[in-house]
mmCIF file of C-alpha atoms and ligand atoms in Angstrom:
data_model
loop_
_atom_site.group_PDB
_atom_site.id
_atom_site.type_symbol
_atom_site.label_atom_id
_atom_site.label_comp_id
_atom_site.label_asym_id
_atom_site.label_seq_id
_atom_site.Cartn_x
_atom_site.Cartn_y
_atom_site.Cartn_z
ATOM 1 C CA UNK A 1 7.458 278.358 128.182
ATOM 2 C CA UNK A 2 4.729 275.762 127.419
ATOM 3 C CA UNK A 3 1.026 276.686 126.282
ATOM 4 C CA UNK A 4 -0.163 275.855 130.042
ATOM 5 C CA UNK A 5 2.727 277.798 131.683
ATOM 6 C CA UNK A 6 1.403 280.747 129.620
ATOM 7 C CA UNK A 7 -1.920 280.466 130.509
ATOM 8 C CA UNK A 8 -1.040 280.220 134.181
ATOM 9 C CA UNK A 9 1.005 282.932 133.918
ATOM 10 C CA UNK A 10 -0.556 285.592 132.024
ATOM 11 C CA UNK A 11 -4.192 284.853 131.982
ATOM 12 C CA UNK A 12 -5.297 283.128 135.068
ATOM 13 C CA UNK A 13 -4.902 285.925 137.094
ATOM 14 C CA UNK A 14 -7.601 287.841 135.010
ATOM 15 C CA UNK A 15 -10.108 285.308 135.902
ATOM 16 C CA UNK A 16 -11.483 287.251 138.968
ATOM 17 C CA UNK A 17 -14.786 285.579 139.460
ATOM 18 C CA UNK A 18 -15.876 288.004 141.628
ATOM 19 C CA UNK A 19 -16.135 290.706 138.740
ATOM 20 C CA UNK A 20 -19.179 288.851 137.563
ATOM 21 C CA UNK A 21 -22.194 287.601 139.634
ATOM 22 C CA UNK A 22 -23.280 284.919 137.245
ATOM 23 C CA UNK A 23 -19.733 283.254 136.416
ATOM 24 C CA UNK A 24 -19.537 280.359 138.878
ATOM 25 C CA UNK A 25 -16.563 278.441 137.253
ATOM 26 C CA UNK A 26 -13.740 280.310 135.315
ATOM 27 C CA UNK A 27 -10.632 279.007 133.363
ATOM 28 C CA UNK A 28 -8.992 275.845 134.105
ATOM 29 C CA UNK A 29 -11.822 273.152 133.631
ATOM 30 C CA UNK A 30 -12.847 271.787 130.218
ATOM 31 C CA UNK A 31 -15.856 274.667 130.212
ATOM 32 C CA UNK A 32 -16.480 277.579 132.245
ATOM 33 C CA UNK A 33 -20.146 277.719 133.970
ATOM 34 C CA UNK A 34 -22.345 280.624 134.067
ATOM 35 C CA UNK A 35 -25.490 280.595 136.031
ATOM 36 C CA UNK A 36 -28.189 282.705 134.637
ATOM 37 C CA UNK A 37 -30.727 283.748 137.513
ATOM 38 C CA UNK A 38 -34.386 283.074 136.396
ATOM 39 C CA UNK A 39 -36.076 286.060 134.542
ATOM 40 C CA UNK A 40 -32.603 286.709 132.955
ATOM 41 C CA UNK A 41 -31.628 286.867 129.371
ATOM 42 C CA UNK A 42 -28.038 286.128 128.384
ATOM 43 C CA UNK A 43 -26.786 288.314 125.802
ATOM 44 C CA UNK A 44 -23.690 287.417 124.035
ATOM 45 C CA UNK A 45 -21.348 288.742 120.870
ATOM 46 C CA UNK A 46 -17.990 287.562 119.395
ATOM 47 C CA UNK A 47 -15.492 289.798 117.971
ATOM 48 C CA UNK A 48 -12.444 289.255 115.783
ATOM 49 C CA UNK A 49 -9.483 291.107 115.350
ATOM 50 C CA UNK A 50 -7.031 290.238 112.879
ATOM 51 C CA UNK A 51 -3.519 291.954 112.463
ATOM 52 C CA UNK A 52 -2.969 294.386 109.655
ATOM 53 C CA UNK A 53 -6.878 294.280 108.986
ATOM 54 C CA UNK A 54 -8.379 295.474 112.405
ATOM 55 C CA UNK A 55 -5.048 296.879 114.182
ATOM 56 C CA UNK A 56 -1.711 297.817 112.443
ATOM 57 C CA UNK A 57 1.223 295.591 112.343
ATOM 58 C CA UNK A 58 3.341 295.634 115.366
ATOM 59 C CA UNK A 59 0.622 297.512 117.349
ATOM 60 C CA UNK A 60 1.391 298.203 121.053
ATOM 61 C CA UNK A 61 0.306 294.984 122.908
ATOM 62 C CA UNK A 62 -1.337 296.762 125.892
ATOM 63 C CA UNK A 63 -3.143 298.911 123.534
ATOM 64 C CA UNK A 64 -4.224 295.901 121.885
ATOM 65 C CA UNK A 65 -5.439 294.279 124.875
ATOM 66 C CA UNK A 66 -7.474 297.055 126.108
ATOM 67 C CA UNK A 67 -8.971 297.755 122.568
ATOM 68 C CA UNK A 68 -9.929 293.984 121.683
ATOM 69 C CA UNK A 69 -11.948 293.971 124.972
ATOM 70 C CA UNK A 70 -13.316 297.410 124.775
ATOM 71 C CA UNK A 71 -14.582 296.663 121.126
ATOM 72 C CA UNK A 72 -16.400 293.379 122.162
ATOM 73 C CA UNK A 73 -17.695 295.136 125.336
ATOM 74 C CA UNK A 74 -19.323 298.185 122.932
ATOM 75 C CA UNK A 75 -21.473 295.253 121.718
ATOM 76 C CA UNK A 76 -23.280 294.660 125.155
ATOM 77 C CA UNK A 77 -23.316 298.506 125.571
ATOM 78 C CA UNK A 78 -25.460 298.599 122.540
ATOM 79 C CA UNK A 79 -27.736 296.070 123.722
ATOM 80 C CA UNK A 80 -27.933 297.740 127.315
ATOM 81 C CA UNK A 81 -26.803 294.616 128.934
ATOM 82 C CA UNK A 82 -24.794 294.174 132.084
ATOM 83 C CA UNK A 83 -21.802 292.971 131.347
ATOM 84 C CA UNK A 84 -20.624 289.747 132.964
ATOM 85 C CA UNK A 85 -17.562 287.524 131.651
ATOM 86 C CA UNK A 86 -15.804 286.860 128.543
ATOM 87 C CA UNK A 87 -13.484 284.130 126.661
ATOM 88 C CA UNK A 88 -10.395 284.770 124.574
ATOM 89 C CA UNK A 89 -9.244 282.492 121.600
ATOM 90 C CA UNK A 90 -5.667 283.866 121.182
ATOM 91 C CA UNK A 91 -3.659 283.045 118.325
ATOM 92 C CA UNK A 92 0.190 284.287 118.564
ATOM 93 C CA UNK A 93 3.241 283.673 116.250
ATOM 94 C CA UNK A 94 5.499 283.176 118.999
ATOM 95 C CA UNK A 95 5.203 283.358 122.898
ATOM 96 C CA UNK A 96 7.075 286.784 123.529
ATOM 97 C CA UNK A 97 6.984 287.129 127.242
ATOM 98 C CA UNK A 98 7.474 291.220 127.087
ATOM 99 C CA UNK A 99 4.655 291.183 124.333
ATOM 100 C CA UNK A 100 2.359 288.958 126.451
ATOM 101 C CA UNK A 101 2.839 290.775 129.841
ATOM 102 C CA UNK A 102 1.966 293.916 127.685
ATOM 103 C CA UNK A 103 -1.315 292.545 126.240
ATOM 104 C CA UNK A 104 -2.204 290.867 129.472
ATOM 105 C CA UNK A 105 -1.775 294.112 131.454
ATOM 106 C CA UNK A 106 -3.736 296.082 128.592
ATOM 107 C CA UNK A 107 -6.766 293.197 128.990
ATOM 108 C CA UNK A 108 -6.422 293.420 132.833
ATOM 109 C CA UNK A 109 -7.289 297.080 132.780
ATOM 110 C CA UNK A 110 -10.016 296.684 130.585
ATOM 111 C CA UNK A 111 -11.407 293.902 132.406
ATOM 112 C CA UNK A 112 -11.324 295.738 135.659
ATOM 113 C CA UNK A 113 -12.882 298.930 134.030
ATOM 114 C CA UNK A 114 -15.805 297.285 132.243
ATOM 115 C CA UNK A 115 -16.500 294.612 135.018
ATOM 116 C CA UNK A 116 -16.027 291.591 132.599
ATOM 117 C CA UNK A 117 -14.309 288.707 134.083
ATOM 118 C CA UNK A 118 -12.163 286.268 131.909
ATOM 119 C CA UNK A 119 -14.012 283.000 131.712
ATOM 120 C CA UNK A 120 -11.840 280.974 129.816
ATOM 121 C CA UNK A 121 -10.253 280.761 126.257
ATOM 122 C CA UNK A 122 -8.149 278.995 123.757
ATOM 123 C CA UNK A 123 -4.305 279.763 122.996
ATOM 124 C CA UNK A 124 -2.747 278.756 119.806
ATOM 125 C CA UNK A 125 0.001 279.711 117.626
ATOM 126 C CA UNK A 126 -0.270 281.191 114.086
ATOM 127 C CA UNK A 127 -0.871 284.701 112.546
ATOM 128 C CA UNK A 128 -1.538 287.072 115.435
ATOM 129 C CA UNK A 129 -5.637 286.965 115.895
ATOM 130 C CA UNK A 130 -7.758 287.576 118.679
ATOM 131 C CA UNK A 131 -11.283 286.377 119.027
ATOM 132 C CA UNK A 132 -13.411 287.518 122.139
ATOM 133 C CA UNK A 133 -16.795 286.286 122.986
ATOM 134 C CA UNK A 134 -18.490 288.859 125.671
ATOM 135 C CA UNK A 135 -21.193 287.932 127.792
ATOM 136 C CA UNK A 136 -24.068 290.061 129.420
ATOM 137 C CA UNK A 137 -27.180 289.725 130.823
ATOM 138 C CA UNK A 138 -30.481 291.811 130.923
ATOM 139 C CA UNK A 139 -33.910 291.311 132.333
ATOM 140 C CA UNK A 140 -36.173 289.135 130.388
ATOM 141 C CA UNK A 141 -37.233 290.974 127.258
ATOM 142 C CA UNK A 142 -35.080 294.211 128.166
ATOM 143 C CA UNK A 143 -32.127 294.186 125.677
ATOM 144 C CA UNK A 144 -32.367 297.005 123.085
ATOM 145 C CA UNK A 145 -32.714 295.819 119.542
ATOM 146 C CA UNK A 146 -32.095 297.384 116.192
ATOM 147 C CA UNK A 147 -35.502 296.784 115.103
ATOM 148 C CA UNK A 148 -37.473 299.122 117.346
ATOM 149 C CA UNK A 149 -36.847 302.671 116.125
ATOM 150 C CA UNK A 150 -40.274 304.070 114.932
ATOM 151 C CA UNK A 151 -41.302 307.150 112.693
ATOM 152 C CA UNK A 152 -41.154 310.395 114.860
ATOM 153 C CA UNK A 153 -38.682 309.091 117.450
ATOM 154 C CA UNK A 154 -35.398 311.251 117.868
ATOM 155 C CA UNK A 155 -31.829 310.172 116.789
ATOM 156 C CA UNK A 156 -29.222 310.854 119.702
ATOM 157 C CA UNK A 157 -25.660 309.764 119.716
ATOM 158 C CA UNK A 158 -23.254 309.760 122.792
ATOM 159 C CA UNK A 159 -20.048 311.602 123.087
ATOM 160 C CA UNK A 160 -18.103 313.124 119.943
ATOM 161 C CA UNK A 161 -17.339 311.442 116.913
ATOM 162 C CA UNK A 162 -14.618 311.049 114.400
ATOM 163 C CA UNK A 163 -11.618 311.100 116.909
ATOM 164 C CA UNK A 164 -10.775 307.556 116.471
ATOM 165 C CA UNK A 165 -11.367 307.578 112.697
ATOM 166 C CA UNK A 166 -9.029 310.600 112.362
ATOM 167 C CA UNK A 167 -6.510 309.228 114.590
ATOM 168 C CA UNK A 168 -5.465 306.744 111.789
ATOM 169 C CA UNK A 169 -3.931 309.854 109.705
ATOM 170 C CA UNK A 170 -1.597 310.402 112.802
ATOM 171 C CA UNK A 171 -0.792 306.455 114.095
ATOM 172 C CA UNK A 172 3.052 306.903 113.167
ATOM 173 C CA UNK A 173 3.215 310.644 114.623
ATOM 174 C CA UNK A 174 6.345 310.306 117.061
ATOM 175 C CA UNK A 175 5.765 313.732 118.821
ATOM 176 C CA UNK A 176 2.131 314.407 118.597
ATOM 177 C CA UNK A 177 0.654 317.637 119.298
ATOM 178 C CA UNK A 178 -1.877 317.906 122.342
ATOM 179 C CA UNK A 179 -4.674 317.709 119.900
ATOM 180 C CA UNK A 180 -3.259 314.703 117.637
ATOM 181 C CA UNK A 181 -2.502 313.034 121.166
ATOM 182 C CA UNK A 182 -6.451 313.218 122.047
ATOM 183 C CA UNK A 183 -7.473 311.905 119.014
ATOM 184 C CA UNK A 184 -4.813 308.948 119.426
ATOM 185 C CA UNK A 185 -6.002 308.127 122.939
ATOM 186 C CA UNK A 186 -9.308 307.763 121.469
ATOM 187 C CA UNK A 187 -8.307 305.358 118.772
ATOM 188 C CA UNK A 188 -6.074 303.371 121.465
ATOM 189 C CA UNK A 189 -8.336 303.395 124.289
ATOM 190 C CA UNK A 190 -11.974 303.392 123.485
ATOM 191 C CA UNK A 191 -14.422 303.380 126.321
ATOM 192 C CA UNK A 192 -17.674 301.469 125.509
ATOM 193 C CA UNK A 193 -20.660 303.299 126.790
ATOM 194 C CA UNK A 194 -21.638 300.397 129.005
ATOM 195 C CA UNK A 195 -23.500 302.631 131.724
ATOM 196 C CA UNK A 196 -25.114 304.706 129.244
ATOM 197 C CA UNK A 197 -26.435 301.524 127.457
ATOM 198 C CA UNK A 198 -27.927 300.198 130.664
ATOM 199 C CA UNK A 199 -29.385 303.873 131.374
ATOM 200 C CA UNK A 200 -30.928 303.880 128.275
ATOM 201 C CA UNK A 201 -32.466 300.643 128.302
ATOM 202 C CA UNK A 202 -35.909 301.783 129.552
ATOM 203 C CA UNK A 203 -36.065 304.975 127.315
ATOM 204 C CA UNK A 204 -34.374 303.866 124.032
ATOM 205 C CA UNK A 205 -36.352 302.153 121.124
ATOM 206 C CA UNK A 206 -33.443 301.178 119.159
ATOM 207 C CA UNK A 207 -29.409 301.092 119.635
ATOM 208 C CA UNK A 208 -26.342 300.509 117.840
ATOM 209 C CA UNK A 209 -22.540 301.097 118.437
ATOM 210 C CA UNK A 210 -20.663 303.091 116.240
ATOM 211 C CA UNK A 211 -18.061 300.905 115.082
ATOM 212 C CA UNK A 212 -18.236 301.549 111.273
ATOM 213 C CA UNK A 213 -19.427 305.315 110.888
ATOM 214 C CA UNK A 214 -22.445 306.761 111.836
ATOM 215 C CA UNK A 215 -24.038 306.901 108.656
ATOM 216 C CA UNK A 216 -23.299 303.239 108.147
ATOM 217 C CA UNK A 217 -24.327 302.138 111.563
ATOM 218 C CA UNK A 218 -27.575 304.278 111.765
ATOM 219 C CA UNK A 219 -28.377 302.782 108.345
ATOM 220 C CA UNK A 220 -28.438 299.107 110.091
ATOM 221 C CA UNK A 221 -30.877 300.446 112.453
ATOM 222 C CA UNK A 222 -33.095 301.861 109.841
ATOM 223 C CA UNK A 223 -32.791 298.789 107.450
ATOM 224 C CA UNK A 224 -33.647 296.717 110.908
ATOM 225 C CA UNK A 225 -36.709 298.813 111.641
ATOM 226 C CA UNK A 226 -38.013 299.519 108.276
ATOM 227 C CA UNK A 227 -37.737 303.325 108.460
ATOM 228 C CA UNK A 228 -35.655 306.125 107.425
ATOM 229 C CA UNK A 229 -34.415 309.212 109.137
ATOM 230 C CA UNK A 230 -33.297 313.064 108.427
ATOM 231 C CA UNK A 231 -30.193 314.264 110.260
ATOM 232 C CA UNK A 232 -28.942 317.726 110.598
ATOM 233 C CA UNK A 233 -25.231 317.870 110.392
ATOM 234 C CA UNK A 234 -24.876 321.224 112.393
ATOM 235 C CA UNK A 235 -25.838 318.886 115.493
ATOM 236 C CA UNK A 236 -23.571 316.118 114.672
ATOM 237 C CA UNK A 237 -21.095 316.585 117.866
ATOM 238 C CA UNK A 238 -17.237 316.838 117.081
ATOM 239 C CA UNK A 239 -14.421 317.499 119.473
ATOM 240 C CA UNK A 240 -12.606 320.712 119.648
ATOM 241 C CA UNK A 241 -9.618 318.764 119.069
ATOM 242 C CA UNK A 242 -10.795 317.619 115.745
ATOM 243 C CA UNK A 243 -12.402 320.708 114.984
ATOM 244 C CA UNK A 244 -9.017 322.612 115.167
ATOM 245 C CA UNK A 245 -7.223 319.562 113.263
ATOM 246 C CA UNK A 246 -9.532 319.432 110.534
ATOM 247 C CA UNK A 247 -11.975 322.249 110.176
ATOM 248 C CA UNK A 248 -15.048 321.831 108.302
ATOM 249 C CA UNK A 249 -13.905 317.942 107.361
ATOM 250 C CA UNK A 250 -14.383 317.007 111.153
ATOM 251 C CA UNK A 251 -17.990 316.712 110.410
ATOM 252 C CA UNK A 252 -17.296 314.300 107.516
ATOM 253 C CA UNK A 253 -15.049 312.071 109.869
ATOM 254 C CA UNK A 254 -17.849 312.015 112.260
ATOM 255 C CA UNK A 255 -20.452 311.031 109.894
ATOM 256 C CA UNK A 256 -18.233 308.487 108.062
ATOM 257 C CA UNK A 257 -15.073 307.089 110.107
ATOM 258 C CA UNK A 258 -15.779 304.311 112.688
ATOM 259 C CA UNK A 259 -13.538 303.123 115.506
ATOM 260 C CA UNK A 260 -15.476 305.588 118.123
ATOM 261 C CA UNK A 261 -17.457 302.956 120.162
ATOM 262 C CA UNK A 262 -19.901 305.741 120.978
ATOM 263 C CA UNK A 263 -23.786 304.888 120.837
ATOM 264 C CA UNK A 264 -26.367 305.755 118.512
ATOM 265 C CA UNK A 265 -29.971 305.366 120.001
ATOM 266 C CA UNK A 266 -33.382 306.321 119.017
ATOM 267 C CA UNK A 267 -36.112 307.732 121.273
ATOM 268 C CA UNK A 268 -39.864 308.062 121.368
ATOM 269 C CA UNK A 269 -40.111 311.905 122.105
ATOM 270 C CA UNK A 270 -42.278 311.017 125.107
ATOM 271 C CA UNK A 271 -39.502 308.787 126.763
ATOM 272 C CA UNK A 272 -36.960 311.203 125.764
ATOM 273 C CA UNK A 273 -38.818 313.813 127.887
ATOM 274 C CA UNK A 274 -39.107 311.756 131.015
ATOM 275 C CA UNK A 275 -35.420 310.189 130.374
ATOM 276 C CA UNK A 276 -33.196 311.353 133.739
ATOM 277 C CA UNK A 277 -31.350 314.556 132.496
ATOM 278 C CA UNK A 278 -28.098 312.588 133.710
ATOM 279 C CA UNK A 279 -28.964 310.499 130.592
ATOM 280 C CA UNK A 280 -29.915 313.268 128.247
ATOM 281 C CA UNK A 281 -26.738 315.325 129.036
ATOM 282 C CA UNK A 282 -24.616 312.574 127.467
ATOM 283 C CA UNK A 283 -26.292 312.668 124.402
ATOM 284 C CA UNK A 284 -26.845 314.981 121.220
ATOM 285 C CA UNK A 285 -30.012 314.865 119.233
ATOM 286 C CA UNK A 286 -29.248 314.872 115.648
ATOM 287 C CA UNK A 287 -32.409 314.286 113.827
ATOM 288 C CA UNK A 288 -35.596 312.302 113.602
ATOM 289 C CA UNK A 289 -36.708 308.781 112.394
ATOM 290 C CA UNK A 290 -39.356 309.022 109.212
ATOM 291 C CA UNK A 291 -41.710 306.485 108.072
ATOM 292 C CA UNK A 292 -40.042 307.087 104.590
ATOM 293 C CA UNK A 293 -37.087 305.024 103.911
ATOM 294 C CA UNK A 294 -33.865 306.586 103.149
ATOM 295 C CA UNK A 295 -31.284 308.532 105.197
ATOM 296 C CA UNK A 296 -31.261 312.110 104.556
ATOM 297 C CA UNK A 297 -28.526 314.395 105.651
ATOM 298 C CA UNK A 298 -29.428 318.263 105.472
ATOM 299 C CA UNK A 299 -32.136 317.108 103.005
ATOM 300 C CA UNK A 300 -29.885 315.094 100.757
ATOM 301 C CA UNK A 301 -29.952 311.478 100.300
ATOM 302 C CA UNK A 302 -27.185 309.867 101.311
ATOM 303 C CA UNK A 303 -28.422 306.397 101.693
ATOM 304 C CA UNK A 304 -27.853 305.649 97.972
ATOM 305 C CA UNK A 305 -24.546 303.616 97.022
ATOM 306 C CA UNK A 306 -23.645 306.970 95.439
ATOM 307 C CA UNK A 307 -22.377 307.959 98.834
ATOM 308 C CA UNK A 308 -20.937 304.740 100.369
ATOM 309 C CA UNK A 309 -20.453 305.034 103.953
ATOM 310 C CA UNK A 310 -18.413 303.010 106.499
ATOM 311 C CA UNK A 311 -16.368 300.148 106.596
ATOM 312 C CA UNK A 312 -17.107 296.798 104.762
ATOM 313 C CA UNK A 313 -14.552 294.062 104.789
ATOM 314 C CA UNK A 314 -15.814 292.681 101.566
ATOM 315 C CA UNK A 315 -16.200 296.014 99.466
ATOM 316 C CA UNK A 316 -13.257 297.848 101.329
ATOM 317 C CA UNK A 317 -13.062 301.217 102.540
ATOM 318 C CA UNK A 318 -15.260 304.001 101.224
HETATM 319 P P1 ADP B 401 -9.121 271.897 126.340
HETATM 320 O O1 ADP B 401 -8.088 271.094 125.424
HETATM 321 O O2 ADP B 401 -9.904 271.184 127.114
HETATM 322 O O3 ADP B 401 -10.196 272.544 125.404
HETATM 323 P P2 ADP B 401 -7.350 274.128 126.482
HETATM 324 O O4 ADP B 401 -6.007 273.570 127.158
HETATM 325 O O5 ADP B 401 -7.411 274.788 125.433
HETATM 326 O O6 ADP B 401 -8.687 273.066 127.234
HETATM 327 O O7 ADP B 401 -7.306 275.147 127.948
HETATM 328 C C1 ADP B 401 -6.943 274.876 129.204
HETATM 329 C C2 ADP B 401 -8.101 275.685 130.010
HETATM 330 O O8 ADP B 401 -7.322 276.827 130.046
HETATM 331 C C3 ADP B 401 -9.519 275.922 129.781
HETATM 332 O O9 ADP B 401 -10.077 276.107 130.888
HETATM 333 C C4 ADP B 401 -9.238 277.088 129.320
HETATM 334 O O10 ADP B 401 -10.552 277.761 129.049
HETATM 335 C C5 ADP B 401 -8.047 278.114 129.489
HETATM 336 N N1 ADP B 401 -7.387 279.042 128.507
HETATM 337 C C6 ADP B 401 -6.711 278.454 127.439
HETATM 338 N N2 ADP B 401 -6.529 279.524 126.678
HETATM 339 C C7 ADP B 401 -6.871 280.603 127.672
HETATM 340 C C8 ADP B 401 -6.676 282.179 127.573
HETATM 341 N N3 ADP B 401 -5.843 282.642 126.426
HETATM 342 N N4 ADP B 401 -7.455 282.876 128.263
HETATM 343 C C9 ADP B 401 -7.855 282.499 129.291
HETATM 344 N N5 ADP B 401 -8.084 281.089 129.586
HETATM 345 C C10 ADP B 401 -7.517 280.047 128.835
HETATM 346 MG MG1 MG B 402 -8.797 273.930 123.892
#
């Protein structure tokens, strides 16, 4: 099977231009064309996943297809953007048909679930690596940035945290218990909070997706906004599965491990009060923004180098 046959067979079926209002030419030509309506901003981001670094070797291809797009789409969620389309640069060692059909199936399911049409890409041979660029749009000026947190704002997170990070302890489990299966599902099939991000657009002052760990990612908001925060660890949401498996250590996973792709948002108190109940009930308030820099957890400063948090490629894992 040649390169073009491979693209035609596995990737063109994902083009589905109808998924995106702005994509007017999908894969097949030299470029794709996206027409951004007047008064809207294009919001775009790129993510690379390298085998052995971002996902385990011999990782199930359908899980990889889903995960790759979910992780990329999570950045759109964090900006409150409406998803439109994506491109895929795929480097594979060999054109294994079974692998490709599994991968394309996972990717297709994610593409349908998130409303992101495949606009084009590039296919090459080499060590397994994926780069996805996702495109979204928002009304001019409406994207939620990391820079908007103000002293007095509430800090909130969506869903529960720590499950996906804890799942790494169980990836090779052959007969997982129901609790372990629950964690593994969070790792294999993350769900970017696209609807929540969009709903929060006119209420939140800042947002980030939790990919590297809550403390690390909230730290990025604090740095960008030039503020600090105080958090109450008892209010950090953990799932019942994680609590049963890890006991008191569950909170540490929730604070420090990544891969959950939940959102961390800040809200001026008055915006929080007028936000719809449907938005607020998806979030847990875990603390408050302060003018004094630093990230305090139960009164203890955890922003210094003494307690490293999160994942950094060039520092290795904490
Ligand atoms: P060119 O040589 O002009 O860059 P390519 O041969 O790389 O074009 O790709 C031909 C067409 O197939 C392009 O429209 C490109 O977007 C699309 N394409 C290539 N690889 C992929 C892929 N993995 N997924 C989706 N579309 C792809
Ligand atoms: Mg090319």
